[in-house]
């Protein structure tokens, strides 16, 4: 069985950015199809509950469910086609996307493509991070919020960034209160950014709301501490934490052992750029916005004509950025097709995006990744989880083969497993750059190739047969 | 599930994990169902035989791959449970021993 589809605009990703883009483009008269790998639209932020679940009192759900409902209803009313459980795994000609729906392969043809593929969590390795019980904060939030299953035992949050507070809020609401939150930065370090808060009142009140809720639940937040080790036999039993200096380097003599059953650890997010890179978009390294990000003009069109990038994939900034930037990309893509878009609407969308990006960048700066966090990666620490490659192998390969992560990949097999380097890529780049003593730009990034995620050969064979 | 929670998972169904019948709720992902049952170890790695469990739970890391109805490499976090589903966790696989 194969899939064939023609549309004006194909949006990849049904999160806030993709839905906002679809809504804006459809409003301007374009035929829009949104492709998304998950069973329900909404992305990670507006993740919907399974239709098999019942919700006796919708009003008792979080705000993001209501807002997600409203956005989805508007998208459906605008005549947008939502195509869930559709993995985009390749692109072999301009204006085409190779997709997989279950075991059915196919091709989507579009005059414009909007890449709204979002982001995933950045985890920086430490000894024992592969033990069952160590999870990403977003993973745990999905379980408690959308699956109604809480991890057992004593839960501890670690890493850095405001998302830890959002996850703590979800855990509290689910009756699985975390024992403590360890945040790598310190409030004193935030002060120099304070003047930039002016004007962003809605976001400030949101942050205060989270802070109050967590304080009211009696969950302590401890600053300036990082997880340096996780230990346990068949699963996580305890973690070792240390105080760190302003650069994230652990301060000797500050070890502290914490009994933990579930550790949720993340240092912000990484843009999910695999598709944008496969489509040939030029990328640049911008640590502040999460790493490699596609370049774009002021209407969100990438270096490849008719390919737009928007939301987290264009640089980490949060859901408000994604909504604003999605609208801009949708209007931009519609205009690119020759549809009428009022200059005032375009200008308004550009302005809204800039305002939201300013706040997003402020948050990124406050919780900037401290370079010393990478110091926990000892030679015996596992870096590539799929192929079980240690930091020593990566450092030796970098020493021998020089400043190119693709040589390091070829020699060690790091990044060649199931996840295709999504989890270890940034770490391999950083370790290689440090070993050789050069910039992240100089070592580059893992090459991306189709299929972007594993697909079955039999399904591809059907494409050739039909 | 507690009745005063705002969300009630779907009907109770039976899933077979390594041949054992266990209960799951319709609409759940296999990962959530396994976690609710207390399965923290989902597989052992092929080189060092170390235990692995659910890590990203959003389809990125592939640490939760299991075999479902004979299909290998299925992410438990992306797969919805179905009545009568046969799940084999690679934790049950024998460790690969190279021939001498």
Tab-separated table of C-alpha atoms in Angstrom, chain A:
chain	number	residue	atom	x	y	z
A	1	UNK	CA	0.000	0.000	0.000
A	2	UNK	CA	1.331	3.452	-0.794
A	3	UNK	CA	0.305	7.026	-0.029
A	4	UNK	CA	0.134	9.891	-2.537
A	5	UNK	CA	-0.839	13.432	-1.679
A	6	UNK	CA	-0.734	16.852	-3.351
A	7	UNK	CA	-1.068	20.074	-1.416
A	8	UNK	CA	-0.104	23.746	-1.610
A	9	UNK	CA	1.718	23.788	1.715
A	10	UNK	CA	2.979	20.804	3.675
A	11	UNK	CA	3.633	21.618	7.322
A	12	UNK	CA	5.843	19.117	9.133
A	13	UNK	CA	5.016	19.044	12.830
A	14	UNK	CA	1.637	19.603	14.530
A	15	UNK	CA	2.916	21.487	17.569
A	16	UNK	CA	2.221	25.165	18.354
A	17	UNK	CA	4.411	26.438	15.480
A	18	UNK	CA	3.057	24.039	12.866
A	19	UNK	CA	-0.582	24.572	13.837
A	20	UNK	CA	-0.190	28.370	13.932
A	21	UNK	CA	1.502	28.261	10.518
A	22	UNK	CA	-1.250	26.046	9.083
A	23	UNK	CA	-3.971	28.326	10.453
A	24	UNK	CA	-2.390	31.471	9.015
A	25	UNK	CA	-1.687	29.930	5.603
A	26	UNK	CA	-5.167	28.407	5.320
A	27	UNK	CA	-6.666	31.757	6.330
A	28	UNK	CA	-4.877	33.308	3.367
A	29	UNK	CA	-6.459	30.725	1.061
A	30	UNK	CA	-3.814	27.996	0.799
A	31	UNK	CA	-4.546	24.266	0.855
A	32	UNK	CA	-2.584	23.032	3.852
A	33	UNK	CA	-1.700	19.554	5.107
A	34	UNK	CA	-0.013	19.042	8.487
A	35	UNK	CA	2.093	15.893	8.786
A	36	UNK	CA	2.985	14.604	12.244
A	37	UNK	CA	4.519	11.415	13.587
A	38	UNK	CA	2.289	11.158	16.678
A	39	UNK	CA	-1.234	9.697	16.879
A	40	UNK	CA	-2.709	12.992	18.123
A	41	UNK	CA	-1.875	16.522	16.988
A	42	UNK	CA	-0.568	19.165	19.392
A	43	UNK	CA	3.146	18.402	19.537
A	44	UNK	CA	4.819	18.138	22.904
A	45	UNK	CA	3.338	21.367	24.268
A	46	UNK	CA	-0.318	20.915	23.315
A	47	UNK	CA	-0.133	17.132	23.464
A	48	UNK	CA	-3.669	15.767	23.316
A	49	UNK	CA	-5.088	12.940	25.371
A	50	UNK	CA	-5.895	9.710	23.596
A	51	UNK	CA	-9.471	9.629	22.290
A	52	UNK	CA	-9.834	6.370	24.252
A	53	UNK	CA	-9.487	8.333	27.506
A	54	UNK	CA	-12.531	10.002	28.991
A	55	UNK	CA	-12.508	13.432	30.550
A	56	UNK	CA	-15.522	13.899	32.831
A	57	UNK	CA	-14.606	17.484	33.606
A	58	UNK	CA	-12.717	19.215	30.832
A	59	UNK	CA	-12.588	22.395	32.931
A	60	UNK	CA	-10.295	20.745	35.457
A	61	UNK	CA	-7.565	20.185	32.881
A	62	UNK	CA	-4.528	22.455	32.520
A	63	UNK	CA	-4.714	25.652	30.479
A	64	UNK	CA	-2.587	24.200	27.721
A	65	UNK	CA	-5.287	21.608	27.009
A	66	UNK	CA	-7.894	24.362	26.588
A	67	UNK	CA	-5.589	26.502	24.473
A	68	UNK	CA	-4.580	23.467	22.422
A	69	UNK	CA	-8.271	22.590	21.929
A	70	UNK	CA	-9.027	26.120	20.725
A	71	UNK	CA	-6.095	26.211	18.306
A	72	UNK	CA	-6.952	22.767	16.921
A	73	UNK	CA	-10.615	23.698	16.499
A	74	UNK	CA	-9.605	26.839	14.592
A	75	UNK	CA	-7.199	24.812	12.423
A	76	UNK	CA	-9.926	22.291	11.581
A	77	UNK	CA	-12.464	25.063	10.895
A	78	UNK	CA	-10.003	26.647	8.477
A	79	UNK	CA	-10.098	23.453	6.395
A	80	UNK	CA	-6.572	22.284	7.177
A	81	UNK	CA	-5.958	18.548	6.659
A	82	UNK	CA	-4.323	16.936	9.681
A	83	UNK	CA	-2.342	13.817	8.906
A	84	UNK	CA	-1.312	12.108	12.154
A	85	UNK	CA	0.927	9.039	12.461
A	86	UNK	CA	2.782	10.253	9.394
A	87	UNK	CA	6.557	10.107	9.629
A	88	UNK	CA	8.496	12.278	7.186
A	89	UNK	CA	11.636	10.255	6.582
A	90	UNK	CA	13.156	11.681	3.420
A	91	UNK	CA	13.046	14.068	0.489
A	92	UNK	CA	14.547	13.145	-2.839
A	93	UNK	CA	13.362	15.987	-5.081
A	94	UNK	CA	12.551	19.620	-4.316
A	95	UNK	CA	8.929	19.989	-3.238
A	96	UNK	CA	8.504	16.354	-2.222
A	97	UNK	CA	8.508	14.616	1.137
A	98	UNK	CA	8.784	10.866	1.583
A	99	UNK	CA	6.404	9.696	4.272
A	100	UNK	CA	5.464	6.549	6.130
A	101	UNK	CA	2.005	5.913	7.610
A	102	UNK	CA	2.247	2.738	9.630
A	103	UNK	CA	3.710	0.391	7.042
A	104	UNK	CA	2.490	2.365	4.038
A	105	UNK	CA	5.181	4.428	2.309
A	106	UNK	CA	4.373	7.346	0.077
A	107	UNK	CA	5.105	10.786	-1.287
A	108	UNK	CA	3.683	14.201	-0.449
A	109	UNK	CA	4.081	16.906	-3.098
A	110	UNK	CA	3.857	20.524	-1.982
A	111	UNK	CA	4.587	23.925	-3.505
A	112	UNK	CA	5.945	25.075	-0.137
A	113	UNK	CA	7.213	23.184	2.887
A	114	UNK	CA	7.075	24.574	6.409
A	115	UNK	CA	9.410	22.716	8.761
A	116	UNK	CA	8.026	22.934	12.304
A	117	UNK	CA	9.747	19.859	13.688
A	118	UNK	CA	10.274	21.242	17.186
A	119	UNK	CA	12.980	20.228	19.594
A	120	UNK	CA	14.028	17.510	21.969
A	121	UNK	CA	15.770	17.550	25.298
A	122	UNK	CA	19.460	18.056	25.817
A	123	UNK	CA	20.954	15.584	28.258
A	124	UNK	CA	24.641	15.894	29.049
A	125	UNK	CA	26.135	12.514	29.983
A	126	UNK	CA	27.477	11.589	33.396
A	127	UNK	CA	28.465	8.178	34.763
A	128	UNK	CA	25.321	6.080	35.178
A	129	UNK	CA	23.003	8.165	32.962
A	130	UNK	CA	22.030	4.990	31.107
A	131	UNK	CA	20.539	3.329	34.212
A	132	UNK	CA	16.794	2.621	34.090
A	133	UNK	CA	15.204	5.317	36.249
A	134	UNK	CA	17.143	8.184	34.663
A	135	UNK	CA	14.743	9.979	32.307
A	136	UNK	CA	14.244	13.257	30.531
A	137	UNK	CA	11.901	15.742	32.249
A	138	UNK	CA	9.705	15.907	29.144
A	139	UNK	CA	9.385	12.141	29.084
A	140	UNK	CA	8.196	12.084	32.661
A	141	UNK	CA	5.771	14.935	32.012
A	142	UNK	CA	4.258	13.042	29.076
A	143	UNK	CA	3.759	9.997	31.277
A	144	UNK	CA	2.030	11.801	34.138
A	145	UNK	CA	0.077	14.307	32.082
A	146	UNK	CA	-0.964	12.410	28.985
A	147	UNK	CA	-0.709	8.808	30.078
A	148	UNK	CA	-1.855	9.212	33.688
A	149	UNK	CA	0.979	7.015	34.925
A	150	UNK	CA	3.441	8.317	37.482
A	151	UNK	CA	6.945	6.943	37.918
A	152	UNK	CA	7.301	5.138	41.237
A	153	UNK	CA	9.281	6.127	44.284
A	154	UNK	CA	11.301	9.199	45.047
A	155	UNK	CA	11.470	11.624	42.127
A	156	UNK	CA	14.227	14.234	41.791
A	157	UNK	CA	14.557	16.878	39.053
A	158	UNK	CA	17.938	18.095	37.866
A	159	UNK	CA	19.633	20.069	35.124
A	160	UNK	CA	18.617	23.595	34.277
A	161	UNK	CA	15.852	25.772	32.899
A	162	UNK	CA	12.263	26.817	33.497
A	163	UNK	CA	10.953	23.591	32.014
A	164	UNK	CA	11.961	21.783	35.214
A	165	UNK	CA	9.352	23.896	37.020
A	166	UNK	CA	6.690	23.016	34.448
A	167	UNK	CA	7.443	19.322	34.935
A	168	UNK	CA	7.360	19.743	38.716
A	169	UNK	CA	3.932	21.352	38.345
A	170	UNK	CA	2.663	18.388	36.292
A	171	UNK	CA	4.058	15.925	38.843
A	172	UNK	CA	2.429	17.794	41.737
A	173	UNK	CA	-0.909	17.844	39.890
A	174	UNK	CA	-0.616	14.084	39.347
A	175	UNK	CA	0.017	13.475	43.032
A	176	UNK	CA	3.630	12.434	42.393
A	177	UNK	CA	5.326	15.347	44.139
A	178	UNK	CA	9.066	15.551	43.389
A	179	UNK	CA	11.344	15.464	46.446
A	180	UNK	CA	13.598	18.309	45.287
A	181	UNK	CA	14.635	20.304	42.224
A	182	UNK	CA	18.357	20.860	41.576
A	183	UNK	CA	18.950	23.827	39.279
A	184	UNK	CA	22.500	24.370	37.977
A	185	UNK	CA	22.278	28.177	37.851
A	186	UNK	CA	21.949	30.575	40.803
A	187	UNK	CA	19.498	33.495	41.191
A	188	UNK	CA	22.461	35.832	41.770
A	189	UNK	CA	23.694	35.013	38.267
A	190	UNK	CA	20.285	35.977	36.862
A	191	UNK	CA	20.360	39.531	38.209
A	192	UNK	CA	22.385	41.041	35.393
A	193	UNK	CA	19.616	40.036	32.964
A	194	UNK	CA	16.833	41.575	35.090
A	195	UNK	CA	16.439	44.850	33.138
A	196	UNK	CA	15.482	42.872	30.046
A	197	UNK	CA	12.360	41.596	31.824
A	198	UNK	CA	10.650	44.966	31.330
A	199	UNK	CA	7.426	44.654	29.336
A	200	UNK	CA	7.081	40.876	29.354
A	201	UNK	CA	4.420	40.985	32.069
A	202	UNK	CA	2.384	37.960	30.972
A	203	UNK	CA	5.452	35.726	31.047
A	204	UNK	CA	6.609	37.080	34.414
A	205	UNK	CA	3.261	36.380	36.041
A	206	UNK	CA	3.350	32.878	34.537
A	207	UNK	CA	6.793	32.251	36.077
A	208	UNK	CA	5.646	33.559	39.454
A	209	UNK	CA	2.590	31.309	39.299
A	210	UNK	CA	4.800	28.251	38.795
A	211	UNK	CA	7.165	29.345	41.554
A	212	UNK	CA	4.269	29.861	44.013
A	213	UNK	CA	2.682	26.540	43.151
A	214	UNK	CA	5.928	24.658	43.711
A	215	UNK	CA	6.653	26.504	46.968
A	216	UNK	CA	3.095	25.848	48.194
A	217	UNK	CA	3.565	22.138	47.533
A	218	UNK	CA	6.707	22.243	49.652
A	219	UNK	CA	9.124	21.225	46.910
A	220	UNK	CA	12.521	22.806	47.613
A	221	UNK	CA	14.602	24.254	44.777
A	222	UNK	CA	18.348	24.022	45.370
A	223	UNK	CA	20.525	26.180	43.151
A	224	UNK	CA	24.085	25.817	41.906
A	225	UNK	CA	24.160	22.014	42.106
A	226	UNK	CA	24.598	19.447	39.376
A	227	UNK	CA	24.303	15.680	39.170
A	228	UNK	CA	27.786	14.222	38.662
A	229	UNK	CA	27.007	10.512	38.948
A	230	UNK	CA	24.103	8.053	39.082
A	231	UNK	CA	24.463	4.681	40.777
A	232	UNK	CA	22.489	1.490	41.220
A	233	UNK	CA	22.517	-2.195	40.325
A	234	UNK	CA	19.832	-3.029	37.801
A	235	UNK	CA	18.277	0.425	38.125
A	236	UNK	CA	18.821	3.859	39.612
A	237	UNK	CA	19.179	3.914	43.398
A	238	UNK	CA	21.068	7.110	44.183
A	239	UNK	CA	22.722	10.124	42.596
A	240	UNK	CA	25.775	12.109	43.638
A	241	UNK	CA	25.462	15.883	43.407
A	242	UNK	CA	28.075	18.595	43.701
A	243	UNK	CA	27.974	22.342	44.041
A	244	UNK	CA	29.291	24.048	40.945
A	245	UNK	CA	30.906	27.375	40.208
A	246	UNK	CA	29.605	29.935	37.710
A	247	UNK	CA	31.077	27.920	34.847
A	248	UNK	CA	29.409	24.697	35.996
A	249	UNK	CA	32.635	23.148	37.296
A	250	UNK	CA	32.082	21.053	40.436
A	251	UNK	CA	33.624	22.421	43.628
A	252	UNK	CA	35.767	19.733	45.336
A	253	UNK	CA	34.534	18.545	48.721
A	254	UNK	CA	30.861	19.332	48.075
A	255	UNK	CA	29.642	15.809	47.238
A	256	UNK	CA	26.193	14.945	48.464
A	257	UNK	CA	24.376	11.639	48.027
A	258	UNK	CA	20.652	11.597	47.352
A	259	UNK	CA	18.479	8.482	47.303
A	260	UNK	CA	16.493	8.588	44.056
A	261	UNK	CA	14.195	6.200	42.177
A	262	UNK	CA	13.466	8.466	39.215
A	263	UNK	CA	15.816	11.232	38.118
A	264	UNK	CA	14.440	13.661	35.529
A	265	UNK	CA	17.420	15.468	34.057
A	266	UNK	CA	17.717	17.927	31.189
A	267	UNK	CA	19.692	21.016	30.256
A	268	UNK	CA	17.217	22.720	27.967
A	269	UNK	CA	16.442	21.745	24.394
A	270	UNK	CA	18.077	21.067	21.049
A	271	UNK	CA	16.355	22.069	17.777
A	272	UNK	CA	15.237	19.027	15.790
A	273	UNK	CA	16.967	20.056	12.567
A	274	UNK	CA	17.332	16.700	10.804
A	275	UNK	CA	14.672	17.413	8.163
A	276	UNK	CA	15.786	21.013	7.609
A	277	UNK	CA	19.331	19.774	7.066
A	278	UNK	CA	18.183	16.998	4.746
A	279	UNK	CA	16.290	19.593	2.683
A	280	UNK	CA	19.590	21.426	2.258
A	281	UNK	CA	18.924	24.481	4.442
A	282	UNK	CA	22.069	26.329	5.522
A	283	UNK	CA	22.621	26.049	9.279
A	284	UNK	CA	24.748	28.010	11.707
A	285	UNK	CA	25.877	27.190	15.226
A	286	UNK	CA	24.146	29.341	17.829
A	287	UNK	CA	24.560	27.930	21.325
A	288	UNK	CA	22.142	30.494	22.779
A	289	UNK	CA	19.283	29.049	20.693
A	290	UNK	CA	20.195	25.416	21.322
A	291	UNK	CA	22.942	24.599	18.808
A	292	UNK	CA	22.681	24.189	15.033
A	293	UNK	CA	19.810	26.274	13.658
A	294	UNK	CA	18.657	26.898	10.084
A	295	UNK	CA	19.202	30.383	8.695
A	296	UNK	CA	16.102	32.242	7.508
A	297	UNK	CA	14.917	35.627	6.284
A	298	UNK	CA	12.456	37.860	8.133
A	299	UNK	CA	9.482	35.895	6.778
A	300	UNK	CA	11.022	32.596	8.009
A	301	UNK	CA	12.027	31.329	4.554
A	302	UNK	CA	15.223	29.268	4.778
A	303	UNK	CA	18.180	29.365	2.393
A	304	UNK	CA	16.233	26.900	0.209
A	305	UNK	CA	13.461	28.696	-1.738
A	306	UNK	CA	9.922	27.724	-0.618
A	307	UNK	CA	11.222	25.887	2.462
A	308	UNK	CA	10.238	27.713	5.657
A	309	UNK	CA	11.429	26.989	9.193
A	310	UNK	CA	9.543	28.007	12.311
A	311	UNK	CA	9.311	27.575	16.053
A	312	UNK	CA	11.768	25.547	18.123
A	313	UNK	CA	13.519	24.121	15.070
A	314	UNK	CA	14.486	27.682	14.089
A	315	UNK	CA	15.982	28.228	17.566
A	316	UNK	CA	14.815	27.399	21.080
A	317	UNK	CA	12.402	30.026	22.408
A	318	UNK	CA	9.351	28.300	23.871
A	319	UNK	CA	5.711	27.949	22.904
A	320	UNK	CA	4.916	31.685	22.711
A	321	UNK	CA	7.711	32.124	20.168
A	322	UNK	CA	6.453	29.078	18.287
A	323	UNK	CA	2.897	30.453	18.038
A	324	UNK	CA	4.042	33.883	16.861
A	325	UNK	CA	6.666	32.560	14.501
A	326	UNK	CA	4.320	29.911	13.135
A	327	UNK	CA	1.827	32.583	12.120
A	328	UNK	CA	4.606	34.568	10.433
A	329	UNK	CA	5.857	31.504	8.524
A	330	UNK	CA	2.297	30.616	7.468
A	331	UNK	CA	1.683	34.119	6.127
A	332	UNK	CA	5.118	34.151	4.501
A	333	UNK	CA	4.545	30.824	2.779
A	334	UNK	CA	1.084	31.910	1.575
A	335	UNK	CA	2.526	35.112	0.164
A	336	UNK	CA	5.264	33.084	-1.538
A	337	UNK	CA	2.506	31.137	-3.338
A	338	UNK	CA	1.151	34.423	-4.673
A	339	UNK	CA	-1.784	34.646	-2.269
A	340	UNK	CA	-2.903	37.990	-0.887
A	341	UNK	CA	-1.563	38.768	2.569
A	342	UNK	CA	-2.106	42.270	3.937
A	343	UNK	CA	1.114	44.148	4.676
A	344	UNK	CA	-0.323	45.123	8.068
A	345	UNK	CA	-0.850	41.461	9.045
A	346	UNK	CA	2.674	40.653	7.952
A	347	UNK	CA	4.122	43.573	9.919
A	348	UNK	CA	2.099	42.637	12.991
A	349	UNK	CA	3.312	39.026	12.828
A	350	UNK	CA	6.918	40.168	12.438
A	351	UNK	CA	6.620	42.471	15.457
A	352	UNK	CA	4.967	39.799	17.622
A	353	UNK	CA	7.711	37.347	16.722
A	354	UNK	CA	10.465	39.808	17.661
A	355	UNK	CA	8.865	40.533	21.048
A	356	UNK	CA	8.487	36.833	21.848
A	357	UNK	CA	11.987	36.037	20.605
A	358	UNK	CA	13.405	38.732	22.900
A	359	UNK	CA	11.896	37.017	25.921
A	360	UNK	CA	12.925	33.580	24.652
A	361	UNK	CA	16.520	34.766	24.278
A	362	UNK	CA	16.428	36.261	27.770
A	363	UNK	CA	15.380	32.882	29.233
A	364	UNK	CA	18.055	31.180	27.128
A	365	UNK	CA	20.684	33.583	28.501
A	366	UNK	CA	19.583	33.196	32.129
A	367	UNK	CA	19.760	29.395	31.880
A	368	UNK	CA	22.694	29.250	29.457
A	369	UNK	CA	24.408	25.869	29.389
A	370	UNK	CA	27.458	26.019	31.641
A	371	UNK	CA	30.510	24.580	29.882
A	372	UNK	CA	31.720	22.791	33.041
A	373	UNK	CA	28.714	20.456	32.864
A	374	UNK	CA	30.602	18.555	30.161
A	375	UNK	CA	33.449	17.949	32.659
A	376	UNK	CA	31.374	15.125	34.219
A	377	UNK	CA	31.973	13.084	31.082
A	378	UNK	CA	34.932	10.974	32.287
A	379	UNK	CA	36.770	8.674	29.893
A	380	UNK	CA	34.683	5.664	30.939
A	381	UNK	CA	31.373	7.508	30.630
A	382	UNK	CA	29.017	6.213	27.971
A	383	UNK	CA	28.284	8.893	25.366
A	384	UNK	CA	26.496	7.072	22.519
A	385	UNK	CA	23.753	5.032	24.193
A	386	UNK	CA	22.771	3.083	21.059
A	387	UNK	CA	26.211	1.833	20.038
A	388	UNK	CA	27.702	1.944	23.553
A	389	UNK	CA	30.624	4.209	22.726
A	390	UNK	CA	32.541	5.797	25.603
A	391	UNK	CA	34.074	9.247	25.847
A	392	UNK	CA	37.554	7.654	25.739
A	393	UNK	CA	36.850	6.145	22.302
A	394	UNK	CA	35.574	9.499	21.063
A	395	UNK	CA	38.556	11.408	22.451
A	396	UNK	CA	41.012	8.884	20.986
A	397	UNK	CA	39.323	9.012	17.598
A	398	UNK	CA	39.309	12.818	17.672
A	399	UNK	CA	43.010	12.868	18.557
A	400	UNK	CA	43.834	10.485	15.744
A	401	UNK	CA	41.464	11.674	13.039
A	402	UNK	CA	41.193	15.370	13.798
A	403	UNK	CA	38.481	17.962	13.761
A	404	UNK	CA	35.578	16.292	11.992
A	405	UNK	CA	32.758	14.572	13.879
A	406	UNK	CA	31.990	12.462	10.838
A	407	UNK	CA	35.435	10.850	11.039
A	408	UNK	CA	34.856	10.243	14.743
A	409	UNK	CA	31.500	8.703	13.859
A	410	UNK	CA	33.040	6.476	11.205
A	411	UNK	CA	35.797	5.234	13.483
A	412	UNK	CA	33.758	4.648	16.660
A	413	UNK	CA	30.209	4.035	15.298
A	414	UNK	CA	28.896	6.714	17.678
A	415	UNK	CA	25.694	8.181	16.250
A	416	UNK	CA	25.122	5.210	13.917
A	417	UNK	CA	22.506	3.484	16.056
A	418	UNK	CA	18.727	3.656	16.199
A	419	UNK	CA	18.498	7.285	17.361
A	420	UNK	CA	20.889	8.372	14.599
A	421	UNK	CA	22.897	10.636	16.842
A	422	UNK	CA	20.011	12.722	18.151
A	423	UNK	CA	20.953	12.017	21.764
A	424	UNK	CA	24.774	11.962	21.529
A	425	UNK	CA	25.390	14.311	18.567
A	426	UNK	CA	25.905	17.521	20.526
A	427	UNK	CA	28.145	15.757	23.046
A	428	UNK	CA	30.300	14.136	20.357
A	429	UNK	CA	30.704	17.546	18.710
A	430	UNK	CA	31.636	19.172	22.022
A	431	UNK	CA	34.078	16.423	23.058
A	432	UNK	CA	35.699	16.441	19.620
A	433	UNK	CA	36.031	20.237	19.625
A	434	UNK	CA	37.572	20.209	23.108
A	435	UNK	CA	39.961	17.355	22.333
A	436	UNK	CA	41.219	18.985	19.170
A	437	UNK	CA	40.997	22.512	20.572
A	438	UNK	CA	38.794	24.070	17.927
A	439	UNK	CA	35.297	25.509	17.497
A	440	UNK	CA	31.995	23.658	17.106
A	441	UNK	CA	31.731	25.162	13.610
A	442	UNK	CA	35.055	23.535	12.711
A	443	UNK	CA	34.065	20.023	13.847
A	444	UNK	CA	30.658	20.234	12.165
A	445	UNK	CA	27.661	18.009	12.821
A	446	UNK	CA	26.760	14.418	11.989
A	447	UNK	CA	25.655	14.160	8.358
A	448	UNK	CA	21.939	13.415	8.041
A	449	UNK	CA	20.692	10.830	5.596
A	450	UNK	CA	17.354	9.272	4.785
A	451	UNK	CA	15.596	7.531	6.380
A	452	UNK	CA	15.502	10.161	9.127
A	453	UNK	CA	14.081	7.521	11.454
A	454	UNK	CA	14.160	3.741	11.002
A	455	UNK	CA	11.616	2.430	8.464
A	456	UNK	CA	10.976	-1.067	7.181
A	457	UNK	CA	12.665	-2.110	3.963
A	458	UNK	CA	9.523	-3.989	2.887
A	459	UNK	CA	7.516	-0.750	2.960
A	460	UNK	CA	10.092	0.969	0.772
A	461	UNK	CA	9.969	-1.924	-1.675
A	462	UNK	CA	6.211	-1.295	-2.086
A	463	UNK	CA	7.068	2.194	-3.354
A	464	UNK	CA	9.177	0.737	-6.150
A	465	UNK	CA	6.511	-1.844	-7.050
A	466	UNK	CA	3.566	0.539	-7.442
